[in-house]
RNA sequence: UGGGGUGUCGCCAAGUGGCAAGGCACCGGGUUUUGAUCCCGGCAUUCGCAGGUUCGAAUCCUGCCACCCCAGCCA
């Protein structure tokens, strides 16, 4: 069912590079900064980088771009590794770190100084901004720009030794303060940060910037195609400048693609944090979060996420993918793989008056309608059952295909029944439905020719197991919650509805955490990774079944 | 009014001079013991706009227009 990967510009570039011998092996890398949790947008970058390497028989490195100790931590490193692994990708070799190249990077900085291509600048941040100019006006040269190599070398060494305060000095490349591309107006290579680093401890108090580090990291690792998002496009000339001016061992090339945006979703780190800190969700792995951890807990499969990334394609045009595509991907995967089971969210008592009291029988029902190899399950059937309250009406129009008083319905995998009577409480709500079992309808249509109107799921009252079922819906009601600074106004108040009185089949209650099911006629559900256990089952709704009825006109009462 | 990008169906996206793939969504119809799945059919005389080159253009040229990114000692 995996359709062939669509052609896109990166594939074309790689094919040509291979064909024309510019590279012998494709080497890519996924370079997250360990300063937050991975989300759907990262899944896209992961899919592109690992996917391309896989497809062309090359390799992909997992490399943490840890050049800024201020906001990074080991906790994120561990979480990111876990997420990448869960998505089903294996990085080549060990996990890598920009920080393990700090010695080399420093040596290269000295090289540039010796060549007269870098200098130590004493301008503070505010002054530097003034000298940088604006988008339409050129900048001016720093008064420190003409320091000689010897002085610069000495100053750089003393920066490294910790002799200067944070912000008092930086190392800059000497390029062109009037360049129309702001990135080339003497960019910063090193800044002073007297912070200990999660990998290198207190060994350094100066840290390289992204620009001075990334391309060289790629060159050290032999990365051939350094794939990033569009906002780095303006940095490419600088990326190339370092590669051209340093004695690096290989020649990586940077390519950019449009980052993934998805409708009804926010992925900015700041906004996700706001959702967590504001208590609008239950944490970074809340099943409504577009984080990898959240989607995992929601019941998404790695295959579906990967498929979605392929479906959306890879281009240079910024756009918004319809979340319906993601929903399609997960339904498609789960429809094929998830075993079927019965769950009743709002139980309504059903008594079969012509079924012998105290007796029961065991029915065998397939776990999947079209995949016999998935086997079958056994269900107890008896006089007292429960059905979904929504599946019974005292009266209804012809479009209602469930149980109606005086009419017939098929109990899925079991018999046809006919509702004969009901009981109500003082509030007028139906508490019990009485029905007659139509004999000879197990696997057969009624002999009298009066067919059942529809099919509903059911559970044996005495053996069904209570469960908590969390029904989830889109977190936002607006397709572009991101367009507003006040995105919280679009929060969907019904993004989570907890069903406390649900019932499930005994075997379902006993399932392992992360086991996935299709609860027939409802949707796909997963045993919660964190809180599910056989004594107190908890299921999260991954996605509902497509429904061409409830939203539309056909709703018959 | 600096530089860099992007504009093909409601959304994503192929296409690189020979006469508009595909997916999602949507709308019909069929099958069905899940109002699911599955199956069949429909869905851009038109490619941001205007000119031009050509027998022929979404693809080449010119000029417009719209939108996105860049002025962190973030990545």
Coordinates of C-alpha atoms (C1' of nucleotides) in Angstrom, one line a residue:
Chain A
X1 CA 0.0 0.0 0.0
X2 CA 3.0 2.3 0.1
X3 CA 2.7 4.1 -3.1
X4 CA 6.0 5.0 -4.8
X5 CA 7.7 8.0 -3.4
X6 CA 6.8 11.1 -5.4
X7 CA 9.5 12.8 -7.3
X8 CA 10.8 16.0 -5.8
X9 CA 13.7 18.4 -6.3
X10 CA 16.0 16.9 -3.7
X11 CA 15.7 13.5 -5.2
X12 CA 16.5 15.0 -8.6
X13 CA 19.6 16.7 -7.3
X14 CA 20.8 13.6 -5.5
X15 CA 20.2 11.4 -8.6
X16 CA 22.2 13.8 -10.7
X17 CA 25.1 14.0 -8.2
X18 CA 25.3 10.2 -8.1
X19 CA 25.0 9.8 -11.8
X20 CA 27.7 12.4 -12.5
X21 CA 30.0 11.2 -9.8
X22 CA 30.0 14.3 -7.7
X23 CA 29.4 12.0 -4.7
X24 CA 29.8 8.3 -4.3
X25 CA 27.5 8.0 -1.3
X26 CA 24.7 10.2 0.0
X27 CA 25.3 11.4 3.5
X28 CA 22.7 13.5 5.3
X29 CA 22.1 14.5 8.8
X30 CA 19.3 15.5 11.1
X31 CA 20.7 18.3 13.3
X32 CA 18.3 19.3 16.1
X33 CA 19.3 21.7 18.9
X34 CA 18.5 19.9 22.2
X35 CA 16.4 22.7 23.5
X36 CA 12.9 21.4 23.1
X37 CA 10.7 18.5 22.1
X38 CA 10.3 17.2 18.6
X39 CA 7.1 17.9 16.8
X40 CA 5.4 17.2 13.5
X41 CA 7.6 19.7 11.7
X42 CA 10.7 17.9 12.8
X43 CA 9.1 14.6 11.7
X44 CA 9.2 16.1 8.3
X45 CA 12.8 17.0 8.5
X46 CA 13.6 13.6 9.9
X47 CA 11.7 11.9 7.1
X48 CA 13.5 13.9 4.4
X49 CA 17.0 13.4 5.8
X50 CA 16.7 9.8 6.9
X51 CA 14.4 8.9 4.0
X52 CA 16.7 10.2 1.3
X53 CA 19.7 8.4 2.8
X54 CA 17.8 5.2 3.1
X55 CA 16.4 5.5 -0.4
X56 CA 19.9 6.0 -2.0
X57 CA 21.7 3.5 0.2
X58 CA 23.6 6.2 2.0
X59 CA 23.6 7.2 5.7
X60 CA 22.1 9.8 7.9
X61 CA 23.7 11.1 11.1
X62 CA 21.9 12.2 14.2
X63 CA 23.9 15.2 15.3
X64 CA 23.0 17.6 18.1
X65 CA 23.7 21.2 17.2
X66 CA 24.7 22.1 20.7
X67 CA 26.5 25.3 20.3
X68 CA 24.4 27.3 22.8
X69 CA 24.6 25.8 26.3
X70 CA 22.2 28.4 27.6
X71 CA 19.0 26.7 26.5
X72 CA 20.1 23.1 26.0
X73 CA 19.9 20.0 28.2
X74 CA 20.5 16.3 28.4
X75 CA 16.8 15.7 29.0
X76 CA 16.1 16.9 25.5
X77 CA 18.8 14.9 24.0
X78 CA 17.4 11.7 25.5
X79 CA 13.8 12.6 24.4
X80 CA 14.9 13.4 20.9
X81 CA 16.8 10.1 20.5
X82 CA 13.8 8.3 21.7
X83 CA 11.5 10.0 19.3
X84 CA 13.7 9.4 16.3
X85 CA 14.1 5.8 17.2
X86 CA 10.3 5.5 17.6
X87 CA 9.7 6.9 14.2
X88 CA 11.7 3.9 12.9
X89 CA 14.9 5.4 11.9
X90 CA 18.4 4.3 12.7
X91 CA 21.2 6.8 12.6
X92 CA 24.6 5.8 11.2
X93 CA 27.2 5.3 14.0
X94 CA 27.1 7.0 17.3
X95 CA 25.0 10.0 18.2
X96 CA 27.1 13.0 17.3
X97 CA 27.6 16.4 18.8
X98 CA 28.7 19.7 17.4
X99 CA 30.4 20.1 20.8
X100 CA 32.8 17.3 20.1
X101 CA 34.3 19.4 17.3
X102 CA 34.9 22.4 19.4
X103 CA 38.7 21.9 19.3
X104 CA 38.7 21.7 15.6
X105 CA 36.4 24.7 15.2
X106 CA 38.6 26.8 17.5
X107 CA 41.7 25.8 15.4
X108 CA 39.9 26.9 12.3
X109 CA 39.0 30.2 13.9
X110 CA 42.7 30.8 14.6
X111 CA 43.3 29.9 11.0
X112 CA 41.0 32.6 9.8
X113 CA 42.6 35.1 12.1
X114 CA 46.1 34.2 10.8
X115 CA 44.8 34.7 7.3
X116 CA 43.5 38.1 8.2
X117 CA 39.9 36.9 7.6
X118 CA 38.6 37.2 11.2
X119 CA 39.1 39.7 14.0
X120 CA 38.2 40.3 17.6
X121 CA 35.6 43.1 18.0
X122 CA 34.9 45.0 21.2
X123 CA 31.6 46.5 20.2
X124 CA 28.9 45.5 22.6
X125 CA 25.6 44.2 21.2
X126 CA 23.9 47.5 21.0
X127 CA 26.8 49.2 19.3
X128 CA 27.2 46.3 16.9
X129 CA 23.6 46.7 15.9
X130 CA 24.2 50.4 15.1
X131 CA 27.2 49.5 13.0
X132 CA 25.4 46.7 11.2
X133 CA 23.1 49.1 9.2
X134 CA 19.6 48.2 8.2
X135 CA 18.0 46.2 5.4
X136 CA 18.3 49.2 3.1
X137 CA 21.4 51.0 4.4
X138 CA 24.9 49.6 4.4
X139 CA 26.7 49.0 7.7
X140 CA 29.9 50.7 8.8
X141 CA 33.2 49.0 9.6
X142 CA 33.9 48.3 13.2
X143 CA 36.7 50.4 14.7
X144 CA 38.4 47.1 15.7
X145 CA 38.3 45.7 12.2
X146 CA 41.9 46.4 11.3
X147 CA 43.5 44.8 14.3
X148 CA 46.5 42.7 13.2
X149 CA 46.6 38.9 13.3
X150 CA 49.0 38.8 16.2
X151 CA 46.8 41.0 18.4
X152 CA 43.7 39.1 17.3
X153 CA 45.3 35.8 18.1
X154 CA 46.3 37.0 21.5
X155 CA 42.8 38.4 22.2
X156 CA 41.1 35.2 21.0
X157 CA 43.3 33.1 23.2
X158 CA 42.4 35.3 26.2
X159 CA 38.7 35.2 25.3
X160 CA 39.0 31.4 25.5
X161 CA 41.0 31.7 28.8
X162 CA 38.1 33.5 30.3
X163 CA 39.8 36.9 30.7
X164 CA 36.8 38.9 29.4
X165 CA 33.3 39.4 30.4
X166 CA 30.3 38.0 28.5
X167 CA 29.3 40.4 25.7
X168 CA 32.5 42.4 25.9
X169 CA 34.2 40.8 22.9
X170 CA 33.3 38.6 19.9
X171 CA 35.3 37.0 17.1
X172 CA 33.9 38.1 13.7
X173 CA 34.7 37.2 10.1
X174 CA 36.0 40.0 8.0
X175 CA 33.7 40.0 5.0
X176 CA 31.8 43.1 3.9
X177 CA 29.8 45.5 6.1
X178 CA 28.0 46.9 3.1
X179 CA 26.8 43.6 1.8
X180 CA 23.1 43.5 0.8
X181 CA 22.9 40.1 2.5
X182 CA 23.0 41.0 6.2
X183 CA 24.6 37.6 7.0
X184 CA 27.8 38.7 5.3
X185 CA 28.2 41.9 7.3
X186 CA 31.1 40.5 9.4
X187 CA 29.1 37.7 11.1
X188 CA 30.0 36.6 14.6
X189 CA 32.0 33.4 14.9
X190 CA 32.5 33.1 18.6
X191 CA 30.8 34.7 21.7
X192 CA 31.7 34.6 25.3
X193 CA 29.3 32.5 27.4
X194 CA 30.4 31.6 30.9
X195 CA 28.1 28.7 31.2
X196 CA 28.9 25.1 31.7
X197 CA 27.8 22.9 28.8
X198 CA 25.9 19.6 29.1
X199 CA 28.6 17.8 27.1
X200 CA 31.8 19.7 27.6
X201 CA 31.3 20.9 31.1
X202 CA 33.4 24.0 32.0
X203 CA 36.0 23.4 29.4
X204 CA 34.8 26.3 27.3
X205 CA 33.6 29.8 27.9
X206 CA 33.4 30.8 24.3
X207 CA 31.0 29.0 22.0
X208 CA 30.8 29.0 18.2
X209 CA 27.7 30.4 16.5
X210 CA 25.5 28.3 14.3
X211 CA 26.9 29.8 11.1
X212 CA 30.5 29.1 12.1
X213 CA 29.7 25.6 13.2
X214 CA 27.2 24.0 10.9
X215 CA 28.9 23.7 7.6
X216 CA 32.2 22.7 9.2
X217 CA 30.4 20.0 11.2
X218 CA 29.0 18.8 7.9
X219 CA 32.5 18.8 6.3
X220 CA 34.0 16.9 9.2
X221 CA 31.4 14.2 9.0
X222 CA 31.5 14.0 5.2
X223 CA 27.9 15.1 4.8
X224 CA 27.2 15.5 1.2
X225 CA 23.7 17.1 1.2
X226 CA 23.0 19.4 4.1
X227 CA 19.3 19.8 4.0
X228 CA 17.6 22.5 6.0
X229 CA 14.6 24.8 5.8
X230 CA 14.1 27.9 3.7
X231 CA 14.9 30.5 6.4
X232 CA 18.5 29.4 6.1
X233 CA 18.7 30.2 2.4
X234 CA 20.3 33.6 3.1
X235 CA 22.9 31.8 5.2
X236 CA 24.1 29.6 2.3
X237 CA 26.6 32.2 1.0
X238 CA 28.2 32.3 4.4
X239 CA 28.1 28.5 4.7
X240 CA 30.0 28.4 1.4
X241 CA 32.4 31.2 2.5
X242 CA 33.6 29.1 5.5
X243 CA 33.9 26.0 3.4
X244 CA 35.9 28.0 0.8
X245 CA 38.2 29.7 3.3
X246 CA 39.0 26.8 5.6
X247 CA 41.1 23.7 5.0
X248 CA 38.1 21.3 5.4
X249 CA 38.3 17.8 4.2
X250 CA 35.1 17.7 2.2
X251 CA 32.7 19.9 0.3
X252 CA 29.1 19.7 1.7
X253 CA 26.3 21.5 -0.1
X254 CA 23.3 23.1 1.6
X255 CA 19.8 22.7 0.1
X256 CA 16.7 24.2 1.5
X257 CA 13.0 23.1 1.5
X258 CA 9.8 24.6 2.8
X259 CA 9.0 23.6 6.3
X260 CA 5.8 21.8 7.1
X261 CA 2.8 23.7 8.3
X262 CA -0.4 21.8 9.1
X263 CA -3.9 23.2 9.4
X264 CA -5.6 23.3 12.8
X265 CA -2.2 23.1 14.4
X266 CA 0.5 25.2 15.9
X267 CA 4.1 24.1 16.1
X268 CA 6.1 27.1 17.2
X269 CA 8.0 26.1 20.3
X270 CA 6.8 29.2 22.1
X271 CA 3.1 28.5 21.5
X272 CA 3.4 24.9 22.4
X273 CA 5.1 25.9 25.6
X274 CA 2.2 28.3 26.2
X275 CA -0.3 25.5 25.9
X276 CA 1.6 23.4 28.4
X277 CA 2.4 26.2 30.9
X278 CA -1.2 27.6 30.7
X279 CA -2.6 24.2 31.5
X280 CA -4.5 24.0 28.3
X281 CA -3.1 20.6 27.7
X282 CA -1.6 18.0 30.2
X283 CA 2.0 18.3 29.2
X284 CA 4.3 17.9 26.2
X285 CA 3.0 14.4 25.5
X286 CA -0.7 15.3 25.9
X287 CA -2.4 13.3 23.1
X288 CA -3.6 16.6 21.6
X289 CA -0.1 18.0 21.1
X290 CA 1.5 17.8 17.7
X291 CA 4.7 16.7 19.4
X292 CA 6.1 13.3 18.5
X293 CA 5.5 12.2 22.1
X294 CA 2.0 13.5 22.0
X295 CA 1.1 11.8 18.7
X296 CA 2.6 8.6 20.0
X297 CA 0.4 8.8 23.1
X298 CA -2.6 9.6 20.9
X299 CA -2.0 6.3 19.1
X300 CA -0.5 7.5 15.8
X301 CA 1.8 5.0 14.2
X302 CA 5.3 5.8 13.0
X303 CA 4.3 4.5 9.6
X304 CA 1.3 6.9 9.4
X305 CA 3.5 9.9 10.3
X306 CA 6.1 8.9 7.7
X307 CA 3.4 8.3 5.1
X308 CA 1.9 11.7 5.8
X309 CA 5.3 13.3 5.2
X310 CA 5.7 11.5 1.9
X311 CA 2.1 12.5 0.9
X312 CA 2.7 16.1 1.5
X313 CA 5.8 16.1 -0.6
X314 CA 8.9 18.2 -0.4
X315 CA 9.1 21.5 -2.3
X316 CA 10.3 25.1 -1.9
X317 CA 6.8 26.6 -1.7
X318 CA 5.6 27.5 1.7
X319 CA 2.1 26.3 2.4
X320 CA -0.2 24.6 4.8
X321 CA -0.9 20.9 4.5
X322 CA -4.5 19.9 5.4
X323 CA -4.6 18.0 8.6
X324 CA -7.2 15.8 6.9
X325 CA -4.2 14.3 5.1
X326 CA -2.7 13.3 8.4
X327 CA -6.0 11.9 9.5
X328 CA -6.3 10.0 6.3
X329 CA -2.8 8.5 6.8
X330 CA -3.5 7.2 10.3
X331 CA -6.9 5.8 9.3
X332 CA -5.5 4.1 6.4
X333 CA -2.7 2.4 8.5
X334 CA -5.0 1.5 11.3
X335 CA -7.8 0.2 9.1
X336 CA -5.3 -2.3 7.7
X337 CA -3.7 -3.3 11.0
X338 CA -5.9 -2.7 14.0
X339 CA -7.9 -5.6 15.3
X340 CA -11.6 -4.8 15.8
X341 CA -13.3 -4.9 19.1
X342 CA -16.5 -3.7 20.8
X343 CA -16.7 -0.7 23.1
X344 CA -19.9 0.9 24.4
X345 CA -19.4 4.5 25.5
X346 CA -22.8 5.2 26.9
X347 CA -24.3 1.8 28.0
X348 CA -28.0 1.2 27.7
X349 CA -29.4 -2.0 29.2
X350 CA -30.9 -4.4 26.7
X351 CA -32.8 -7.5 27.8
X352 CA -33.7 -10.3 25.4
X353 CA -36.9 -11.5 26.9
X354 CA -37.0 -14.8 24.9
X355 CA -33.4 -15.7 25.9
X356 CA -33.3 -18.2 28.8
X357 CA -32.4 -16.5 32.1
X358 CA -29.0 -17.7 33.5
X359 CA -27.8 -19.1 30.2
X360 CA -25.1 -17.8 27.9
X361 CA -23.2 -18.9 24.8
X362 CA -19.8 -18.1 23.3
X363 CA -19.7 -16.5 19.9
X364 CA -16.6 -16.4 17.7
X365 CA -16.0 -13.1 15.9
X366 CA -13.3 -12.2 13.4
X367 CA -10.7 -9.6 14.6
X368 CA -10.7 -8.1 11.1
X369 CA -13.3 -8.1 8.4
X370 CA -10.8 -8.8 5.6
X371 CA -7.7 -10.2 7.2
X372 CA -8.4 -13.7 8.4
X373 CA -4.8 -14.2 9.5
X374 CA -5.5 -11.8 12.4
X375 CA -7.7 -14.5 13.9
X376 CA -10.8 -14.2 15.9
X377 CA -12.0 -13.5 19.4
X378 CA -14.6 -15.0 21.6
X379 CA -17.5 -13.0 23.0
X380 CA -20.1 -14.0 25.6
X381 CA -23.7 -13.6 24.6
X382 CA -26.6 -13.8 26.9
X383 CA -30.0 -12.5 28.0
X384 CA -28.7 -9.2 29.4
X385 CA -26.6 -7.0 27.1
X386 CA -25.7 -3.4 26.8
X387 CA -25.8 -1.3 23.6
X388 CA -24.9 2.3 22.9
X389 CA -27.6 4.6 24.1
X390 CA -27.3 6.5 20.8
X391 CA -28.2 3.3 18.9
X392 CA -31.8 3.2 20.2
X393 CA -34.7 5.5 19.5
X394 CA -38.3 5.1 20.5
X395 CA -39.2 6.3 17.0
X396 CA -37.2 7.5 14.1
X397 CA -37.4 8.3 10.4
X398 CA -36.3 5.9 7.7
X399 CA -32.7 7.2 7.6
X400 CA -32.0 6.0 11.1
X401 CA -30.4 2.6 10.6
X402 CA -30.2 1.4 14.2
X403 CA -32.6 0.0 16.8
X404 CA -36.1 1.5 16.9
X405 CA -39.0 0.3 19.1
X406 CA -40.9 -2.3 17.1
X407 CA -38.1 -2.7 14.6
X408 CA -35.1 -4.9 14.0
X409 CA -31.4 -4.5 14.1
X410 CA -28.4 -6.8 13.8
X411 CA -26.2 -7.2 16.8
X412 CA -22.8 -7.3 15.1
X413 CA -21.4 -10.8 14.9
X414 CA -24.5 -12.2 16.7
X415 CA -28.3 -12.2 16.1
X416 CA -31.0 -10.0 14.8
X417 CA -33.2 -8.7 17.5
X418 CA -36.5 -6.8 17.5
X419 CA -37.3 -4.2 20.1
X420 CA -40.6 -4.8 21.9
X421 CA -40.7 -2.6 24.9
X422 CA -38.8 -0.1 27.1
X423 CA -38.6 1.3 30.5
X424 CA -37.9 4.9 31.5
X425 CA -36.8 6.6 34.7
X426 CA -38.7 9.5 36.3
X427 CA -36.8 11.9 34.1
X428 CA -38.2 10.2 31.0
X429 CA -34.9 8.7 29.9
X430 CA -34.9 5.2 28.6
X431 CA -33.2 2.9 31.1
X432 CA -33.9 -0.5 29.6
X433 CA -34.9 -1.8 26.2
X434 CA -36.7 -5.2 25.9
X435 CA -36.3 -7.1 22.7
X436 CA -36.8 -10.5 21.2
X437 CA -34.0 -12.5 19.7
X438 CA -35.0 -13.6 16.2
X439 CA -34.1 -17.3 16.0
X440 CA -31.9 -18.7 13.3
X441 CA -30.2 -15.3 12.5
X442 CA -26.6 -16.2 13.5
X443 CA -24.9 -15.7 10.2
X444 CA -28.2 -15.8 8.4
X445 CA -30.9 -13.3 7.5
X446 CA -34.3 -13.7 9.2
X447 CA -36.3 -16.5 7.6
X448 CA -39.4 -14.3 7.4
X449 CA -37.6 -12.0 5.0
X450 CA -37.8 -9.0 7.3
X451 CA -34.2 -7.8 7.3
X452 CA -32.5 -5.9 10.0
X453 CA -32.3 -2.2 9.4
X454 CA -28.7 -1.8 10.5
X455 CA -25.9 -3.2 12.6
X456 CA -24.8 -2.1 16.1
X457 CA -22.1 -3.2 18.5
X458 CA -23.0 -4.8 21.9
X459 CA -21.5 -6.2 25.0
X460 CA -22.5 -8.9 27.5
X461 CA -23.6 -7.0 30.6
X462 CA -22.1 -9.4 33.2
X463 CA -18.7 -9.9 31.6
X464 CA -18.0 -6.5 30.0
X465 CA -15.2 -4.5 31.7
X466 CA -15.4 -0.9 32.7
X467 CA -12.9 1.5 31.1
X468 CA -12.1 5.1 30.8
X469 CA -12.2 6.3 27.2
X470 CA -10.8 9.7 26.3
X471 CA -12.3 11.0 23.2
X472 CA -10.0 13.5 21.4
X473 CA -10.8 16.0 18.7
X474 CA -8.7 18.7 17.0
X475 CA -7.1 21.1 19.6
X476 CA -8.2 24.2 17.6
X477 CA -11.4 25.1 15.9
X478 CA -9.7 27.3 13.3
X479 CA -7.7 26.1 10.3
X480 CA -5.0 28.7 11.0
X481 CA -4.8 29.3 14.8
X482 CA -1.3 30.5 14.0
X483 CA -2.4 33.6 12.1
X484 CA -3.4 35.3 15.4
X485 CA -1.1 36.1 18.2
X486 CA -4.1 35.3 20.5
X487 CA -4.3 31.7 19.2
X488 CA -5.8 30.5 22.5
X489 CA -9.1 32.0 21.5
X490 CA -9.4 29.2 18.9
X491 CA -8.9 26.4 21.4
X492 CA -11.6 23.7 20.9
X493 CA -13.5 23.3 24.2
X494 CA -14.3 19.8 23.2
X495 CA -10.9 18.6 22.3
X496 CA -11.1 16.2 25.1
X497 CA -14.2 14.5 26.4
X498 CA -13.7 11.8 29.1
X499 CA -16.1 8.9 29.0
X500 CA -16.1 7.4 32.5
X501 CA -18.7 4.8 32.2
X502 CA -17.6 3.0 29.0
X503 CA -17.4 -0.7 28.7
X504 CA -15.1 -2.9 26.6
X505 CA -14.5 -6.6 25.9
X506 CA -12.5 -8.4 28.6
X507 CA -9.6 -9.1 26.3
X508 CA -9.4 -5.4 25.4
X509 CA -9.2 -4.4 29.0
X510 CA -6.3 -6.8 29.4
X511 CA -4.4 -5.4 26.5
X512 CA -0.9 -4.0 26.8
X513 CA -0.2 -0.3 26.9
X514 CA 0.0 1.1 23.4
X515 CA -2.1 -1.7 21.9
X516 CA -4.3 -0.3 19.2
X517 CA -7.9 -1.3 18.3
X518 CA -10.7 -0.2 16.1
X519 CA -13.7 0.0 18.4
X520 CA -16.2 -0.8 15.7
X521 CA -18.5 2.0 14.5
X522 CA -16.6 4.5 16.7
X523 CA -13.0 4.9 15.7
X524 CA -9.4 3.9 16.5
X525 CA -8.2 3.8 20.0
X526 CA -5.0 3.0 21.8
X527 CA -4.4 1.8 25.4
X528 CA -2.8 4.8 27.0
X529 CA 1.0 4.5 27.3
X530 CA 1.1 6.0 30.7
X531 CA -2.0 5.2 32.6
X532 CA -3.6 2.1 31.1
X533 CA -3.6 -1.1 33.1
X534 CA -5.8 -4.1 33.1
X535 CA -7.3 -3.2 36.5
X536 CA -8.2 0.3 35.3
X537 CA -8.2 0.4 31.5
X538 CA -7.7 3.7 29.8
X539 CA -8.1 4.2 26.1
X540 CA -7.3 7.3 24.0
X541 CA -9.1 8.0 20.8
X542 CA -6.6 8.3 18.0
X543 CA -9.1 9.3 15.2
X544 CA -12.8 8.6 14.6
X545 CA -14.0 6.5 11.7
X546 CA -15.0 8.6 8.7
X547 CA -18.6 9.5 9.2
X548 CA -20.8 10.4 6.3
X549 CA -23.9 10.5 8.4
X550 CA -23.8 12.3 11.8
X551 CA -22.6 15.6 10.5
X552 CA -24.8 15.7 7.5
X553 CA -28.5 15.9 6.7
X554 CA -29.3 12.3 7.3
X555 CA -29.6 12.5 11.0
X556 CA -32.9 10.9 11.7
X557 CA -34.6 11.3 15.0
Chain B
rU1 C1' 12.2 52.3 -2.2
rG2 C1' 18.4 46.4 -0.1
rG3 C1' 19.0 41.1 -0.6
rG4 C1' 17.0 36.1 -1.0
rG5 C1' 12.7 33.1 -2.3
rU6 C1' 7.7 31.4 -3.9
rG7 C1' 3.2 31.7 -7.1
rU8 C1' -0.2 25.0 -11.2
rC9 C1' -7.9 22.7 -8.8
rG10 C1' -10.6 24.1 -1.8
rC11 C1' -5.4 21.9 0.3
rC12 C1' -0.6 19.4 -0.9
rA13 C1' 2.0 18.5 -5.4
rA14 C1' 4.1 16.5 -10.5
rG15 C1' 5.5 18.9 -14.9
rU16 C1' 11.8 22.0 -17.3
rG17 C1' 8.8 23.7 -25.3
rG18 C1' 4.5 19.3 -27.8
rC19 C1' -0.8 20.3 -26.0
rA20 C1' -2.3 20.0 -17.3
rA21 C1' 0.1 13.2 -13.2
rG22 C1' -1.2 11.9 -8.4
rG23 C1' -2.9 12.4 -3.2
rC24 C1' -6.3 14.8 0.3
rA25 C1' -11.1 17.1 0.5
rC26 C1' -15.7 17.2 -2.0
rC27 C1' -19.9 15.2 -5.1
rG28 C1' -22.5 11.0 -7.4
rG29 C1' -23.3 5.4 -7.8
rG30 C1' -22.3 0.1 -6.4
rU31 C1' -20.8 -3.8 -2.6
rU32 C1' -21.1 -4.4 2.7
rU33 C1' -23.4 -8.2 9.6
rU34 C1' -18.7 -1.5 11.0
rG35 C1' -23.6 4.8 8.3
rA36 C1' -16.1 2.0 8.2
rU37 C1' -13.3 -0.3 4.5
rC38 C1' -13.5 -1.5 -0.7
rC39 C1' -15.0 -0.5 -5.9
rC40 C1' -16.7 2.7 -10.1
rG41 C1' -17.4 7.7 -11.9
rG42 C1' -17.1 13.2 -11.5
rC43 C1' -13.9 17.3 -10.1
rA44 C1' -8.1 23.1 -13.7
rU45 C1' -9.9 24.4 -22.2
rU46 C1' -6.1 26.1 -17.7
rC47 C1' -1.0 27.0 -14.8
rG48 C1' -0.5 35.0 -10.2
rC49 C1' -1.3 39.1 -14.2
rA50 C1' -0.1 41.5 -19.0
rG51 C1' 2.6 41.5 -23.2
rG52 C1' 6.3 38.9 -26.5
rU53 C1' 9.2 34.7 -29.0
rU54 C1' 7.4 30.0 -31.4
rC55 C1' 3.8 25.8 -35.9
rG56 C1' 3.2 25.0 -30.7
rA57 C1' 4.5 27.9 -23.9
rA58 C1' 2.6 26.1 -17.2
rU59 C1' 7.4 25.4 -19.3
rC60 C1' 11.6 30.6 -23.1
rC61 C1' 11.9 36.4 -22.9
rU62 C1' 10.1 41.3 -20.9
rG63 C1' 7.3 44.0 -17.5
rC64 C1' 4.0 44.1 -13.5
rC65 C1' 1.4 42.0 -9.0
rA66 C1' 0.9 39.1 -4.5
rC67 C1' 3.0 36.5 -0.5
rC68 C1' 7.2 34.6 2.6
rC69 C1' 12.3 35.1 4.8
rC70 C1' 16.6 38.4 6.6
rA71 C1' 18.7 44.0 10.7
rG72 C1' 19.9 37.5 17.8
rC73 C1' 26.6 37.9 20.8
rC74 C1' 19.2 32.0 18.7
rA75 C1' 19.2 27.8 15.6

